[in-house]
Coordinates of C-alpha atoms in Angstrom, one line a residue:
X1 CA 37.5 2.3 12.7
X2 CA 38.6 -0.3 10.1
X3 CA 35.9 -2.5 8.7
X4 CA 36.3 -6.1 9.7
X5 CA 35.8 -8.0 6.5
X6 CA 36.4 -11.7 5.8
X7 CA 35.9 -12.9 2.3
X8 CA 37.8 -16.1 3.0
X9 CA 34.7 -18.3 3.4
X10 CA 33.5 -17.2 0.0
X11 CA 36.8 -17.5 -1.9
X12 CA 38.5 -20.2 0.2
X13 CA 38.2 -23.0 -2.4
X14 CA 39.1 -21.0 -5.4
X15 CA 41.9 -22.0 -7.9
X16 CA 43.2 -18.8 -9.4
X17 CA 45.5 -17.6 -12.1
X18 CA 46.3 -14.0 -11.8
X19 CA 47.8 -12.2 -14.9
X20 CA 51.3 -12.4 -13.5
X21 CA 51.1 -16.1 -12.4
X22 CA 52.8 -18.7 -14.6
X23 CA 50.2 -21.3 -13.8
X24 CA 47.0 -21.8 -11.8
X25 CA 47.3 -22.1 -8.0
X26 CA 45.1 -22.4 -4.9
X27 CA 44.2 -19.0 -3.5
X28 CA 46.4 -18.2 -0.5
X29 CA 46.3 -15.9 2.5
X30 CA 48.1 -13.1 0.7
X31 CA 45.4 -13.2 -2.0
X32 CA 42.6 -13.2 0.6
X33 CA 44.2 -10.3 2.4
X34 CA 44.5 -8.4 -0.9
X35 CA 40.8 -9.1 -1.6
X36 CA 39.8 -7.9 1.9
X37 CA 41.8 -4.7 1.5
X38 CA 40.5 -4.1 -2.0
X39 CA 36.9 -4.5 -0.9
X40 CA 37.4 -2.5 2.3
X41 CA 38.8 0.4 0.1
X42 CA 35.5 0.6 -1.7
X43 CA 33.6 1.6 1.5
X44 CA 31.7 4.8 1.0
X45 CA 32.1 4.7 -2.8
X46 CA 29.1 4.4 -5.1
X47 CA 28.3 0.8 -6.1
X48 CA 29.0 1.5 -9.8
X49 CA 32.4 3.1 -9.1
X50 CA 33.3 0.2 -6.7
X51 CA 32.3 -2.4 -9.4
X52 CA 34.5 -0.6 -11.9
X53 CA 37.4 -0.4 -9.4
X54 CA 37.2 -4.1 -8.6
X55 CA 37.0 -4.8 -12.4
X56 CA 40.2 -2.9 -13.0
X57 CA 42.1 -4.3 -10.0
X58 CA 41.1 -7.9 -10.7
X59 CA 41.4 -7.8 -14.5
X60 CA 43.2 -10.9 -15.7
X61 CA 42.2 -13.1 -12.8
X62 CA 40.9 -16.4 -14.0
X63 CA 39.1 -18.4 -11.3
X64 CA 37.8 -22.0 -10.9
X65 CA 35.3 -21.6 -8.1
X66 CA 34.7 -25.3 -7.5
X67 CA 36.1 -28.7 -8.5
X68 CA 34.9 -29.7 -11.9
X69 CA 33.7 -26.2 -12.8
X70 CA 35.1 -24.5 -15.9
X71 CA 37.5 -21.6 -15.0
X72 CA 36.4 -18.2 -16.1
X73 CA 37.3 -14.5 -15.7
X74 CA 35.9 -12.6 -12.7
X75 CA 32.9 -10.6 -13.7
X76 CA 30.4 -8.1 -12.3
X77 CA 28.4 -10.8 -10.4
X78 CA 31.6 -11.9 -8.6
X79 CA 32.4 -8.2 -7.8
X80 CA 28.8 -7.7 -6.5
X81 CA 29.2 -10.6 -4.1
X82 CA 32.5 -9.2 -2.8
X83 CA 30.9 -5.8 -2.3
X84 CA 28.1 -7.4 -0.4
X85 CA 30.6 -8.0 2.4
X86 CA 30.6 -4.2 3.1
X87 CA 28.0 -3.0 5.5
X88 CA 25.1 -1.0 4.0
X89 CA 26.0 2.7 3.8
X90 CA 22.7 3.8 5.4
X91 CA 23.6 2.2 8.7
X92 CA 26.4 4.7 9.5
X93 CA 25.7 6.9 12.5
X94 CA 25.7 10.6 12.0
X95 CA 26.1 13.2 14.8
X96 CA 23.9 16.2 14.5
X97 CA 25.8 19.5 14.0
X98 CA 23.8 21.3 16.6
X99 CA 22.4 20.0 19.9
X100 CA 19.1 21.5 21.0
X101 CA 19.2 23.4 24.2
X102 CA 17.4 21.9 27.2
X103 CA 13.9 23.2 27.8
X104 CA 12.6 23.9 31.3
X105 CA 9.4 22.0 32.2
X106 CA 7.1 23.0 35.0
X107 CA 6.4 20.2 37.3
X108 CA 3.5 19.8 39.7
X109 CA 3.5 17.6 42.8
X110 CA 0.8 15.1 42.8
X111 CA -0.6 14.1 46.2
X112 CA -2.7 11.1 47.0
X113 CA -5.9 13.1 46.6
X114 CA -5.4 13.9 43.0
X115 CA -3.1 11.0 42.0
X116 CA -3.8 9.5 38.6
X117 CA -2.6 6.3 37.1
X118 CA 0.3 7.1 34.9
X119 CA 1.1 5.4 31.6
X120 CA 4.8 4.5 31.2
X121 CA 6.4 6.2 28.2
X122 CA 6.5 4.1 25.0
X123 CA 9.8 2.3 24.5
X124 CA 11.6 2.9 21.2
X125 CA 13.2 -0.2 19.8
X126 CA 16.1 -0.4 17.4
X127 CA 15.2 -0.5 13.8
X128 CA 15.2 -4.0 12.3
X129 CA 18.1 -4.5 10.0
X130 CA 17.2 -5.4 6.5
X131 CA 19.6 -6.5 3.8
X132 CA 19.2 -6.3 0.0
X133 CA 18.3 -9.6 -1.7
X134 CA 21.6 -9.9 -3.4
X135 CA 23.2 -10.4 0.1
X136 CA 21.3 -13.7 0.8
X137 CA 24.2 -15.9 -0.3
X138 CA 26.9 -13.8 1.5
X139 CA 24.8 -13.8 4.7
X140 CA 24.3 -17.5 4.5
X141 CA 28.1 -18.1 4.1
X142 CA 28.8 -15.7 7.0
X143 CA 26.2 -17.2 9.4
X144 CA 27.1 -20.9 8.6
X145 CA 30.8 -20.5 8.1
X146 CA 30.7 -22.1 4.7

């Protein structure tokens, strides 16, 4: 299953100058697709290795993130924000290698004379998803479409 990433809301207003560009230009759909694929390819890789890979792949990119802001090279904080678009690795589902055999349980029929009030079994709820603090800005952008 391919990860559905969309870094466009985060990088949409950027003016970039890649190492092979003759002059600065507004980021385009090809650049955004490249960033999506680049980030997606870091899934399952350690964070340090992913940061290093993004650093090598985006070396030479100069970015102006907002109007009036001074252009600068992409750095580790920029790469961290991009990596925050990946889902946390600990949320992956794993299938156990062995499935336990069913166990026979003796059942007794309860008549009205010895009927007891039964307590329904406790319901198990899904664990609450928590995100690392560095994802706050990325989650804000995703939730509000900014």
